[in-house]
Short mmCIF file of C-alpha atoms (C1' of nucleotides) in Angstrom, two decimals:
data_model
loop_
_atom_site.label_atom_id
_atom_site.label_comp_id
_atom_site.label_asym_id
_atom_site.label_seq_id
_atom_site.Cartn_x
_atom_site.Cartn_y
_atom_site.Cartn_z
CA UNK A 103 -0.48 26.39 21.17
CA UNK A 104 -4.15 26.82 20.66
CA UNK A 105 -4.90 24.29 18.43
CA UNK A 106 -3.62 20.92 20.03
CA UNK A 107 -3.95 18.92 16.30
CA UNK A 108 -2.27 21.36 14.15
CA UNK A 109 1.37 20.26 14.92
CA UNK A 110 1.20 17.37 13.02
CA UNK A 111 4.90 16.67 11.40
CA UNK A 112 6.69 19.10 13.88
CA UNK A 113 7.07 17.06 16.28
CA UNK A 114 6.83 17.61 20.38
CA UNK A 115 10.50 17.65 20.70
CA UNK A 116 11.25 14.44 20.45
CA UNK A 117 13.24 13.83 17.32
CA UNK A 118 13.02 10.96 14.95
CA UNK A 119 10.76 8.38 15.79
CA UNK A 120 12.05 5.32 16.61
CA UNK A 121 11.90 2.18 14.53
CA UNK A 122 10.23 0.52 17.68
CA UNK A 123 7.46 3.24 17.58
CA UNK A 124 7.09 3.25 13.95
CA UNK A 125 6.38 -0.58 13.82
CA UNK A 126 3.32 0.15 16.23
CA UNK A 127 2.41 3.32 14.18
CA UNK A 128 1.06 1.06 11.72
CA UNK A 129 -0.98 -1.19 14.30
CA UNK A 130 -2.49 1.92 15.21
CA UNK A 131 -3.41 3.42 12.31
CA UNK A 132 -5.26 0.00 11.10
CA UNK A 133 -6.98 -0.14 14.00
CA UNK A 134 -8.35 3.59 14.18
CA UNK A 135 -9.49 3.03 10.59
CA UNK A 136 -11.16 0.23 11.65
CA UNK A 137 -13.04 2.25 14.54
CA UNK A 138 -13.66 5.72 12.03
CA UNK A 139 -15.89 2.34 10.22
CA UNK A 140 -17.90 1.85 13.11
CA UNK A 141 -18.64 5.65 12.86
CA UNK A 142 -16.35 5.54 16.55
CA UNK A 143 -14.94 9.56 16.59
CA UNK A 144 -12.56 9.55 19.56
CA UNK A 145 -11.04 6.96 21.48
CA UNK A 146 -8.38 6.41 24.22
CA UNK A 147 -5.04 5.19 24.69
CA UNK A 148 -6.47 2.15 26.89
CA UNK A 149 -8.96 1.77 24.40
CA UNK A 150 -6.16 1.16 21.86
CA UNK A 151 -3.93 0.11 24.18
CA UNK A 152 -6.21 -2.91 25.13
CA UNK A 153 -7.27 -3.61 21.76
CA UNK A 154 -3.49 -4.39 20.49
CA UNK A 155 -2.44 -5.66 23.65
CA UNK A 156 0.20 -2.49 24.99
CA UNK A 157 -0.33 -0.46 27.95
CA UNK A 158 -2.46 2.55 27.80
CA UNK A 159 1.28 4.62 29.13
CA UNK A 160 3.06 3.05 25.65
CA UNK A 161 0.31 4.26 23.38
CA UNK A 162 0.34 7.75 24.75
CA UNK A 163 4.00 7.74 24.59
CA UNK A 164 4.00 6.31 21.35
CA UNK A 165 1.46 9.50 20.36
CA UNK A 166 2.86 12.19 21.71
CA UNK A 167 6.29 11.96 19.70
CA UNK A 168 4.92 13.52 16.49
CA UNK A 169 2.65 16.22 18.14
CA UNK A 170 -0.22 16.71 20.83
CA UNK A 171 -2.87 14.93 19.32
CA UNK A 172 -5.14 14.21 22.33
CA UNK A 173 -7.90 15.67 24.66
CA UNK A 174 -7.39 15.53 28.28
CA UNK A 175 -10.75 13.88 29.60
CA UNK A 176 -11.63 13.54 25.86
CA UNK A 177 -9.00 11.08 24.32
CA UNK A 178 -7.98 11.06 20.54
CA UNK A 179 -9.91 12.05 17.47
CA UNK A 180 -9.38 9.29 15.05
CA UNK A 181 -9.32 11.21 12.14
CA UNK A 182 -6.92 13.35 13.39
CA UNK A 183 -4.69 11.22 14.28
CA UNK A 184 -4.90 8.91 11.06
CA UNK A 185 -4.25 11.94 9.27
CA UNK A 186 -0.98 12.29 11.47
CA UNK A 187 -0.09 8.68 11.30
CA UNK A 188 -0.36 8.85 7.81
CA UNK A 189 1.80 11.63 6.80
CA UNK A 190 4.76 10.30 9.64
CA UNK A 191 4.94 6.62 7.54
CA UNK A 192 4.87 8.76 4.55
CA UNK A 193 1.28 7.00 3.15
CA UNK A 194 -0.58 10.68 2.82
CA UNK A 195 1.16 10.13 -0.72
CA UNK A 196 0.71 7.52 -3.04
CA UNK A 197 3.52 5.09 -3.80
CA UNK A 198 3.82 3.72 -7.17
CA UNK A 199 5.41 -0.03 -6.87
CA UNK A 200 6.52 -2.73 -9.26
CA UNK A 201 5.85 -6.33 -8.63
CA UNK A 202 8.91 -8.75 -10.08
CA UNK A 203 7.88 -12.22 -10.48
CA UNK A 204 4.25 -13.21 -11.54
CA UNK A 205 3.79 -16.79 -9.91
CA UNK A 206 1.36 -17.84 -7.35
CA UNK A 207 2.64 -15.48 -4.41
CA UNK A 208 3.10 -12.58 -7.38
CA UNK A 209 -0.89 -13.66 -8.47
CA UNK A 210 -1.71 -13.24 -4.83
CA UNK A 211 0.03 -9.73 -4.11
CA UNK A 212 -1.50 -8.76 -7.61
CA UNK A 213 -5.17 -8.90 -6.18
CA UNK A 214 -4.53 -7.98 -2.61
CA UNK A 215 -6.89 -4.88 -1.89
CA UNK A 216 -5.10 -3.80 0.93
CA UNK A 217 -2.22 -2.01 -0.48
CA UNK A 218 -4.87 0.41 -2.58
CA UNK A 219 -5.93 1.33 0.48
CA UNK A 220 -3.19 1.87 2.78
CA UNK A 221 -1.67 4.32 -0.60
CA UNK A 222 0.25 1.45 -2.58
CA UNK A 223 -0.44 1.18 -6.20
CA UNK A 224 1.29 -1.76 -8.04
CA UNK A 225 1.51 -0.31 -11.84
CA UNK A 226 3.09 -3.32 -13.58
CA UNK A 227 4.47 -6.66 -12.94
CA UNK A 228 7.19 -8.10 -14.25
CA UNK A 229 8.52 -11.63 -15.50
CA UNK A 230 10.89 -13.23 -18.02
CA UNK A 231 8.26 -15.66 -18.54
CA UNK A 232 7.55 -15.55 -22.34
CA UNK A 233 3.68 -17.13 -21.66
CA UNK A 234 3.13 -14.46 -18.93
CA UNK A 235 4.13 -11.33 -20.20
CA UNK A 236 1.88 -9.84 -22.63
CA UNK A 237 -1.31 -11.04 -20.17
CA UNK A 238 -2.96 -9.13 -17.62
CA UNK A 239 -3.27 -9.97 -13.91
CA UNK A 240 -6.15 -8.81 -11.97
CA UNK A 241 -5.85 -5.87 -14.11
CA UNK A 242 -2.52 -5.35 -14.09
CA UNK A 243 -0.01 -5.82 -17.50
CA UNK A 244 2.87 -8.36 -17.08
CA UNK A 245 5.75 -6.68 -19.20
CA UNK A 246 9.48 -8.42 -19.82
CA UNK A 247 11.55 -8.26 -17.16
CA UNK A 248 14.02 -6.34 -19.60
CA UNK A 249 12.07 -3.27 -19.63
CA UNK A 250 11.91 -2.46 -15.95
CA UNK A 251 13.74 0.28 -16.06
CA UNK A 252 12.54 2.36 -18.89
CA UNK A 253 9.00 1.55 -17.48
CA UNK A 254 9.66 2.47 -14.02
CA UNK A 255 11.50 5.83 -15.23
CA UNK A 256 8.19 6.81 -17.23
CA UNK A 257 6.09 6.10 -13.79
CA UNK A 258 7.57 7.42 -11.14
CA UNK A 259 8.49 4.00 -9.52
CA UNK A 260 9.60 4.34 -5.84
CA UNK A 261 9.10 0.90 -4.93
CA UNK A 262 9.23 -2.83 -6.05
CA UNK A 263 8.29 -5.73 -4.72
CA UNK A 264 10.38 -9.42 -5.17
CA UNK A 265 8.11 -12.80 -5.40
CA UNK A 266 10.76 -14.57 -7.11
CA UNK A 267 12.41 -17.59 -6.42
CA UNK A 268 15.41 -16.94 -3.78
CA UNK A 269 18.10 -18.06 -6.37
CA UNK A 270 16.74 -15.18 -8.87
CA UNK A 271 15.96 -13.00 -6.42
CA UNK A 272 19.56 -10.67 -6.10
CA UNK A 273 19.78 -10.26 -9.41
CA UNK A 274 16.31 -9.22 -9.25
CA UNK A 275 17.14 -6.92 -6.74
CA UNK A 276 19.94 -5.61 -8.74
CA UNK A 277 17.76 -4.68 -11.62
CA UNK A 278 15.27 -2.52 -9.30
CA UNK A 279 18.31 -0.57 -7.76
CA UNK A 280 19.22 0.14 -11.50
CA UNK A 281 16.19 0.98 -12.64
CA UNK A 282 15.89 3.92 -9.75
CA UNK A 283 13.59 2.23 -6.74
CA UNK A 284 14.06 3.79 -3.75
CA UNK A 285 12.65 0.71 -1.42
CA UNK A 286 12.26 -3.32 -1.59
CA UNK A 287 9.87 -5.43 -0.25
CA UNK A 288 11.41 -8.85 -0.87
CA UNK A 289 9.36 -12.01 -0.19
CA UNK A 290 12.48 -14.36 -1.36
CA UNK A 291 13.80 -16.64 1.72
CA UNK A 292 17.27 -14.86 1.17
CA UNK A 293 19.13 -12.20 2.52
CA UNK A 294 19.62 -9.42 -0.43
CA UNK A 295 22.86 -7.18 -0.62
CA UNK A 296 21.45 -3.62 -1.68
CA UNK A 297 23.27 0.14 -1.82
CA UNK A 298 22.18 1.68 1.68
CA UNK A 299 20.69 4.02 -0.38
CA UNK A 300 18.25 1.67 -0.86
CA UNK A 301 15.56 0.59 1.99
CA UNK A 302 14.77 -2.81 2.34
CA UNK A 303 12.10 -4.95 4.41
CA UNK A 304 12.10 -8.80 3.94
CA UNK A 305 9.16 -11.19 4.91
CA UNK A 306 9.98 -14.61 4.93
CA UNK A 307 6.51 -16.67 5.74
CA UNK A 308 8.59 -19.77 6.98
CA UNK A 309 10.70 -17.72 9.23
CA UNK A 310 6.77 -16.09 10.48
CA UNK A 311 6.07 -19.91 11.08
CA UNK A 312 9.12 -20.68 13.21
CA UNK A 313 8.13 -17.45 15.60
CA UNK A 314 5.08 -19.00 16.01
CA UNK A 315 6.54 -22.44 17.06
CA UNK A 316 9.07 -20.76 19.24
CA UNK A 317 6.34 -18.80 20.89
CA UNK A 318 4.56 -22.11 21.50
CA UNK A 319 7.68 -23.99 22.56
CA UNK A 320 8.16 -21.28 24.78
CA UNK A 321 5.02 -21.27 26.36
CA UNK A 322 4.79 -20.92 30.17
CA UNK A 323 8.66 -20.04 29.77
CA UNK A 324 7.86 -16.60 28.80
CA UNK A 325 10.57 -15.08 26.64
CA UNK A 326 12.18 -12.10 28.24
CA UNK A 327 12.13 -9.80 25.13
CA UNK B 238 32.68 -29.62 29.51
CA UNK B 239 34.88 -31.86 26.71
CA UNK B 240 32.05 -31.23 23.96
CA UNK B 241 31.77 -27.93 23.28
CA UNK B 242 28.55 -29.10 20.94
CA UNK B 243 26.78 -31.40 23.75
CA UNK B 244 24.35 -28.63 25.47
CA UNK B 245 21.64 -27.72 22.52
CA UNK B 246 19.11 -26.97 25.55
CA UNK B 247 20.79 -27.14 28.26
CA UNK B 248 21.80 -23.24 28.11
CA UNK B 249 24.66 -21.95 28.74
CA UNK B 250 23.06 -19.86 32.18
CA UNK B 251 21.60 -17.15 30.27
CA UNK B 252 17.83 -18.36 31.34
CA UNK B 253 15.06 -18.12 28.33
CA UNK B 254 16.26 -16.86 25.06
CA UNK B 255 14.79 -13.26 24.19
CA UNK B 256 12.21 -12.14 21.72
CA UNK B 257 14.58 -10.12 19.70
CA UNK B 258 17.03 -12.91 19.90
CA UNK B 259 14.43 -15.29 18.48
CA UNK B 260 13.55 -13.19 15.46
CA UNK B 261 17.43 -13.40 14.67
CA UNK B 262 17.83 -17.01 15.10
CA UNK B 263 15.59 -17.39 11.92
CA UNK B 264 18.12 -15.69 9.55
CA UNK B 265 21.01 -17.03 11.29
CA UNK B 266 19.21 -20.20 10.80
CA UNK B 267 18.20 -19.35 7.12
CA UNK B 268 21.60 -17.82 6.49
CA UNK B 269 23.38 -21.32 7.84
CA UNK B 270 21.04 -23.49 5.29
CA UNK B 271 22.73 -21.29 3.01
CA UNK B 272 26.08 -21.59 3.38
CA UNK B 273 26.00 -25.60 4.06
CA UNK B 274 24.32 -25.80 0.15
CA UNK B 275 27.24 -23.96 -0.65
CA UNK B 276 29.40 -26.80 0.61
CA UNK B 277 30.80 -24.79 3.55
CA UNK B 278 31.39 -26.69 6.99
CA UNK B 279 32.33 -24.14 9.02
CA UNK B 280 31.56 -19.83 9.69
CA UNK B 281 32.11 -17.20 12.45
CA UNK B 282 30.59 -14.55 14.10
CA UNK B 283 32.24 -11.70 11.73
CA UNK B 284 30.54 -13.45 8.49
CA UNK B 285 27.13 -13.98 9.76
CA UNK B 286 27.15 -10.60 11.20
CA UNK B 287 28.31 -9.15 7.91
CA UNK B 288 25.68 -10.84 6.00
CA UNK B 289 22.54 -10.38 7.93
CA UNK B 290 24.08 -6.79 9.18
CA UNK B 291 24.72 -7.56 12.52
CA UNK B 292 27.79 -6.64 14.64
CA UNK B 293 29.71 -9.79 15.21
CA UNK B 294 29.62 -9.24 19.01
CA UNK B 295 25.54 -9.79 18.56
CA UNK B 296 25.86 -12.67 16.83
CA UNK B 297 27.94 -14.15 19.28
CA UNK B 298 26.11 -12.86 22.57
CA UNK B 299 22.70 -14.38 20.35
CA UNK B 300 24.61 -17.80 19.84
CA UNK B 301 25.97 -17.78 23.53
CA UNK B 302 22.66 -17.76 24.96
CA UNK B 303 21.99 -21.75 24.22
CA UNK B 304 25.37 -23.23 24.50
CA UNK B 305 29.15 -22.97 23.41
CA UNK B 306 29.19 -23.91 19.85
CA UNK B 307 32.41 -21.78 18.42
CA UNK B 308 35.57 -23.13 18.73
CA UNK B 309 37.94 -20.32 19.04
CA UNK B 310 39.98 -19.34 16.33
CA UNK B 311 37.84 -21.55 14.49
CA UNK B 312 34.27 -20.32 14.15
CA UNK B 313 31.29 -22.03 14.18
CA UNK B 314 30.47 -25.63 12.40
CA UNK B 315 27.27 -24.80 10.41
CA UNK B 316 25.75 -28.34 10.78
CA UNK B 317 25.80 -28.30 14.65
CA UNK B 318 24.70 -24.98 14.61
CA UNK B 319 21.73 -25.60 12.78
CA UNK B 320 20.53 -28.34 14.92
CA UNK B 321 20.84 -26.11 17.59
CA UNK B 322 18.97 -23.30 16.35
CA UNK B 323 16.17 -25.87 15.27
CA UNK B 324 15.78 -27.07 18.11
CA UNK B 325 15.41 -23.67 20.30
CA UNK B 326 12.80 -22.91 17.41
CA UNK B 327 10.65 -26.11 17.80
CA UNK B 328 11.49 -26.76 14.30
CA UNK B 329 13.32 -30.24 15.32
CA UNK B 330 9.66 -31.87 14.97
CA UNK B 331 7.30 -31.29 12.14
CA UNK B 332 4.32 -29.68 12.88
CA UNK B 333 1.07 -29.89 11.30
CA UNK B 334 -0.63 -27.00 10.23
CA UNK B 335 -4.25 -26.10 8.55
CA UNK B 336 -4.98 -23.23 6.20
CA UNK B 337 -8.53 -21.48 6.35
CA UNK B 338 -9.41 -19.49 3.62
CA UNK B 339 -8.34 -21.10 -0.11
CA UNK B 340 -8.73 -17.46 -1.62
CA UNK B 341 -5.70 -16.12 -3.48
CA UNK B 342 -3.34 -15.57 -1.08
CA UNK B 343 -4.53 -19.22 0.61
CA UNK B 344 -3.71 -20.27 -2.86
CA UNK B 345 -0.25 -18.98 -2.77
CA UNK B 346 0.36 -20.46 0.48
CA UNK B 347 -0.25 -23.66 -0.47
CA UNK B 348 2.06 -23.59 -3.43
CA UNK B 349 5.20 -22.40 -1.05
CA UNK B 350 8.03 -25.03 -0.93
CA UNK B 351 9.27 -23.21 1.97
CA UNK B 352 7.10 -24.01 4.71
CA UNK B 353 7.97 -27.70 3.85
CA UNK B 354 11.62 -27.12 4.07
CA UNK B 355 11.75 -25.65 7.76
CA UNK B 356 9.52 -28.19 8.99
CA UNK B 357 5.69 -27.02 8.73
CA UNK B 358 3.47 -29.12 6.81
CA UNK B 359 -0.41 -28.08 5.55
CA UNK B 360 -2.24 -31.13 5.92
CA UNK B 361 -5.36 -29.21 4.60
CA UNK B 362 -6.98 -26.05 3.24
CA UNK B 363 -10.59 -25.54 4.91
CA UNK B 364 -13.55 -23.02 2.99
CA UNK B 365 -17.20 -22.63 3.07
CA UNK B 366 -17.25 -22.11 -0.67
CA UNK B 367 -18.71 -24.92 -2.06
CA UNK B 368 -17.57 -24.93 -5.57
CA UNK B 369 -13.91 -25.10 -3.68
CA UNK B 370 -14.59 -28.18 -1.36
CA UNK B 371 -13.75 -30.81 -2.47
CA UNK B 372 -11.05 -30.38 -4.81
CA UNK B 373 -7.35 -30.43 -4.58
CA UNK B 374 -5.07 -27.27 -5.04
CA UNK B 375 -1.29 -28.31 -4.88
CA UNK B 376 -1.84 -31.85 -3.73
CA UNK B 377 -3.92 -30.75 -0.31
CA UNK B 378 -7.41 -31.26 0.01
CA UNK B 379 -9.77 -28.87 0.37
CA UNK B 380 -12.21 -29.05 3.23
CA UNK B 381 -15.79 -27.55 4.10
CA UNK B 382 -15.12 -25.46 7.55
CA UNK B 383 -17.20 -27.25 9.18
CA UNK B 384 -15.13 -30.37 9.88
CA UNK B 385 -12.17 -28.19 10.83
CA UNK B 386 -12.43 -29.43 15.10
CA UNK B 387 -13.10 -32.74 13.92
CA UNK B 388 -10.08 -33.24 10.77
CA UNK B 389 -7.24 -31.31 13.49
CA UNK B 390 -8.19 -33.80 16.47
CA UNK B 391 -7.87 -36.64 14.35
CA UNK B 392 -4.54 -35.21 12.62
CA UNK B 393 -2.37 -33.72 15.15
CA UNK B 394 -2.86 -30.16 13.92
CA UNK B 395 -0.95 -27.62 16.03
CA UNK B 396 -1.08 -24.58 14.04
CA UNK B 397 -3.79 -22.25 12.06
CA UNK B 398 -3.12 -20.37 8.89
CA UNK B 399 -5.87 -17.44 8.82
CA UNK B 400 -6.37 -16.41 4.92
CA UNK B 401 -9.48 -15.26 4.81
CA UNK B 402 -11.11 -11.67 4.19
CA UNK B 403 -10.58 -9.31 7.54
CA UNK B 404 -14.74 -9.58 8.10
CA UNK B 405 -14.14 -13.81 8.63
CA UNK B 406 -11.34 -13.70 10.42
CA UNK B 407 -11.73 -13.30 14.03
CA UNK B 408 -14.72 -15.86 13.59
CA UNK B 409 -12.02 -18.53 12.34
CA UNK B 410 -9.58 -17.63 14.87
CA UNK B 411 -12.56 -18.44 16.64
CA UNK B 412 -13.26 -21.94 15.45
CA UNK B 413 -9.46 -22.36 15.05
CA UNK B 414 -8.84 -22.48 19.10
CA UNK B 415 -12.38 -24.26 19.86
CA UNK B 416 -10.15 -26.91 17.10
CA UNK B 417 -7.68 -27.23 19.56
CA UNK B 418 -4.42 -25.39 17.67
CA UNK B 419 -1.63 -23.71 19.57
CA UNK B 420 -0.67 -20.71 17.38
CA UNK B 421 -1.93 -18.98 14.99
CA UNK B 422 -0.32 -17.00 11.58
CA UNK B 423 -3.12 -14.47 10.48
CA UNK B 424 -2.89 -12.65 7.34
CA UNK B 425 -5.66 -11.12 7.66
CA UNK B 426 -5.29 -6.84 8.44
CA UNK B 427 -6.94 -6.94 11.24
CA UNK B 428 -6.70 -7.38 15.59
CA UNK B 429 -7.73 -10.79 16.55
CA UNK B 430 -8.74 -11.96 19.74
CA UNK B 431 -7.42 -15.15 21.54
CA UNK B 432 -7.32 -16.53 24.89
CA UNK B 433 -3.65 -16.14 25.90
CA UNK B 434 -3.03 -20.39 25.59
CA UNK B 435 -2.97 -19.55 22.04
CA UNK B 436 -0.20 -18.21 20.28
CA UNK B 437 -0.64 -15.49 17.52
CA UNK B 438 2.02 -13.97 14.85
CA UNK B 439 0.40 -11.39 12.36
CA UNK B 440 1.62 -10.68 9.00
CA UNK B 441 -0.05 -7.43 7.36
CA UNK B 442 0.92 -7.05 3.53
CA UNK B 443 0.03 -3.72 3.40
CA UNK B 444 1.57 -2.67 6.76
CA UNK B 445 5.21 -4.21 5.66
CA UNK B 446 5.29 -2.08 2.93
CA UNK B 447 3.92 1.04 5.45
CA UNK B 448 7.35 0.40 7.01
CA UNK B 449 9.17 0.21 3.92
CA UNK B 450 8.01 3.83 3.14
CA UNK B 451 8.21 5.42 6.57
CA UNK B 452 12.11 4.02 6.34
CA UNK B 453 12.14 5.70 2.90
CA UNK B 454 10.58 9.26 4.30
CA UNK B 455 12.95 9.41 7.22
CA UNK B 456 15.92 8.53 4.96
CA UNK B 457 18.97 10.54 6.64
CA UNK B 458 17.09 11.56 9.69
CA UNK B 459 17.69 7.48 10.73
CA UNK B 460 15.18 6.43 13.30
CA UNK B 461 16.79 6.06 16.50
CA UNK B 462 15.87 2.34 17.30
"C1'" DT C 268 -17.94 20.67 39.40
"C1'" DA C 269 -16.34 15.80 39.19
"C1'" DG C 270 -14.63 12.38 36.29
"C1'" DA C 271 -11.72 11.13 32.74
"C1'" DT C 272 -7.70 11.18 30.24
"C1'" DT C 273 -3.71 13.37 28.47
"C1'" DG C 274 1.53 14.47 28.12
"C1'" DT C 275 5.66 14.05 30.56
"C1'" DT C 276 8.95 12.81 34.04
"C1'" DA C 277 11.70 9.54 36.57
"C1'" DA C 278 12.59 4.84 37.38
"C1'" DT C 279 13.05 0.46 35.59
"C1'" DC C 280 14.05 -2.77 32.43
"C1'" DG C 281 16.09 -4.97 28.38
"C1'" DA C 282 19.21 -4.93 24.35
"C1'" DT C 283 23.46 -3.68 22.08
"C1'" DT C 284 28.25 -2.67 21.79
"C1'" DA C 285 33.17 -2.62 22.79
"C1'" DA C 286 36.87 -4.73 24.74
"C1'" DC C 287 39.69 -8.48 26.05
"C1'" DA C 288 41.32 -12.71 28.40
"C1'" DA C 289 40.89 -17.43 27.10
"C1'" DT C 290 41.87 -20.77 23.74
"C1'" DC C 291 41.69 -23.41 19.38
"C1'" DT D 88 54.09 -20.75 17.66
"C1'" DA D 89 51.26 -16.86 15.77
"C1'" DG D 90 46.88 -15.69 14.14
"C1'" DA D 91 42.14 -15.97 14.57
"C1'" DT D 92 38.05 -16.08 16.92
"C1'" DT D 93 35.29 -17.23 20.78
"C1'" DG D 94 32.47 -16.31 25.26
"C1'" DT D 95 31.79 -13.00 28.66
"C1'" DT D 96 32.03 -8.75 31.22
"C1'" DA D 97 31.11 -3.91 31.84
"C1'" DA D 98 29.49 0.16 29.77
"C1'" DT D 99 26.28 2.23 26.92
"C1'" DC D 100 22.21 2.85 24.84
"C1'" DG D 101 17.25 2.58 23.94
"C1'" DA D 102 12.51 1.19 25.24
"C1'" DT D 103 8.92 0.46 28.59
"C1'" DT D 104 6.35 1.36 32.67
"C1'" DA D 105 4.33 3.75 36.58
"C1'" DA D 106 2.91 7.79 38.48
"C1'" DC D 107 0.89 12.23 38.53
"C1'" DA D 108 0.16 17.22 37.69
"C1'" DA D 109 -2.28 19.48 34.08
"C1'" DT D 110 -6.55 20.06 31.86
"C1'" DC D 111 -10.67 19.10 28.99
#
DNA sequence: TAGATTGTTAATCGATTAACAATC
DNA sequence: TAGATTGTTAATCGATTAACAATC
């Protein structure tokens, strides 16, 4: 192989990435991003390695299951391997997403900038709140709840995204499986049933709070995981 | 041992509980909440496993690891449990917290009944912003920055909230350990630094949903983790 | 070239699963 | 009692680390 970056989604030989890999794919990426903004070119796997806190073997382990992306003596060229990142978690596309549930957490998702960036485009939001719908939210239209699924068949809705209450939130979830989403981000405190044809990932910000007191708890009695 | 229920910490000889067995206590604690609203007294290793989508044999090796709470052919009493799991989570004891950054998503925060309910409460919301100080959003005042060291000694604060823009946020994080706190939950996208005393749990918006498309791309190729 | 850094192997470590005797 | 379900062991599986030849 002459060219050591042009293997991008054929992989070394290693198969499917695992999940374990894939949740640090993401720490990567951000953090090469970050670096192509300091106008950084290359860097290393103990650059990265000490910058999110893993071993410099791990990263180059980590990097080497979707292709040979580095230099020997060199390192990594960030924009290379963004490029690769990016089309392994699937965000070298754009994603279209519904939001269900315009309250404050809704409100906040509405006018995060981050998921623009990262290849996330929330094209509606959704409510059964007569005062809401009709209004606009950092740009975006609230529309009834009731026509979810006609409005995610006429824009190619993959994902949606739950800020409802946890009481509302499987029937919520039923509604986006009807209306065709293909993934659910769901920000209820609640476990969700869902077809496993249908991806989920739940983040419950109490549940992120209780980590952190375990961690503390557990201070100087380092866990073993 | 007569009482089955009478070793919360003691452990049953399994030594400190694992990292991945921490993250699961959360829903089995979350999951247990549930089921007690619901008026039941009493569960087993087969139903928590089936509704969280674990094998039962993990939820019993997780539950084994800080005492013998099932009876056999019996299950598990919910209430016991719960004060169990609380207490390996640190959640026994309230904990003070402070929010920096009163932005949208600081906003949101604020407004969530959850963190109340597991045992976190935000005793204030700090910003530089002056038109912000001052005021009150959802009962919790709202603080210049610059009394943050002074408000948390005087408080009890344990724990940071990090809402602010990525630019701000290692210099919070910052002024967030020189106040004293123990952990840290940062929302913003971005590496911070601390001196390992501190604890840190990130949440990344955009990066959750990364995962929720990389789960969607490799849809029947299932990651091997 | 000499120095730096990769990709990969083998060894270690930790986590999950299956099975079953113990027991309510 | 018979049926149900636990706690624990042993086997399996996956993830991490250390080391180093290959190479830019």
């Amino acid at each position: 192989m002459d060219d050591p970056a042009s293997n991008a989604s054929g992989a070394t030989g290693s198969g499917p990435i695992p999940k374990a890999v894939a949740s640090r794919l993401s720490l990567y990426l951000r953090e090469l991003q970050h670096l192509i903004e300091q106008g950084e070119e290359t860097t290393s796997s103990s650059e990265l390695g000490r910058k999110l806190g893993f071993t410099d073997a791990q990263v180059r382990k980590d990097l080497a299951y979707f292709g040979h992306f580095g230099y020997p003596g060199i390192g990594y060229r960030c924009d290379k391997l963004v490029g690769a990142i990016k089309k392994i978690l699937g965000t070298d596309q754009q994603w279209h997403a519904v939001l269900v549930g315009a309250g404050n957490l809704g409100r906040a998702l509405l006018g995060y900038k981050g998921f623009q960036r990262q290849g996330f485009r929330v094209v509606a939001a959704f409510d059964t709140d007569a005062s809401k719908v009709g209004s606009q939210i950092e740009g975006v239209a609230v529309v009834h709840l009731d026509q979810l699924t006609e409005f995610a068949k006429a824009n190619r809705v993959r994902l949606g995204i739950i800020a409802v209450p946890a009481p509302a939130a499987q029937a919520v979830a039923n509604r986006l499986v009807a209306a065709g989403v293909e993934g659910i981000l769901n920000f209820a405190p609640v476990t969700i049933e869902l077809p496993d044809t249908v991806r989920q990932v739940g983040v419950d910000l109490a549940i992120e709070l209780e980590q952190l007191s375990f961690a503390i708890v557990t201070r100087g009695e380092p866990p073993t995981g």
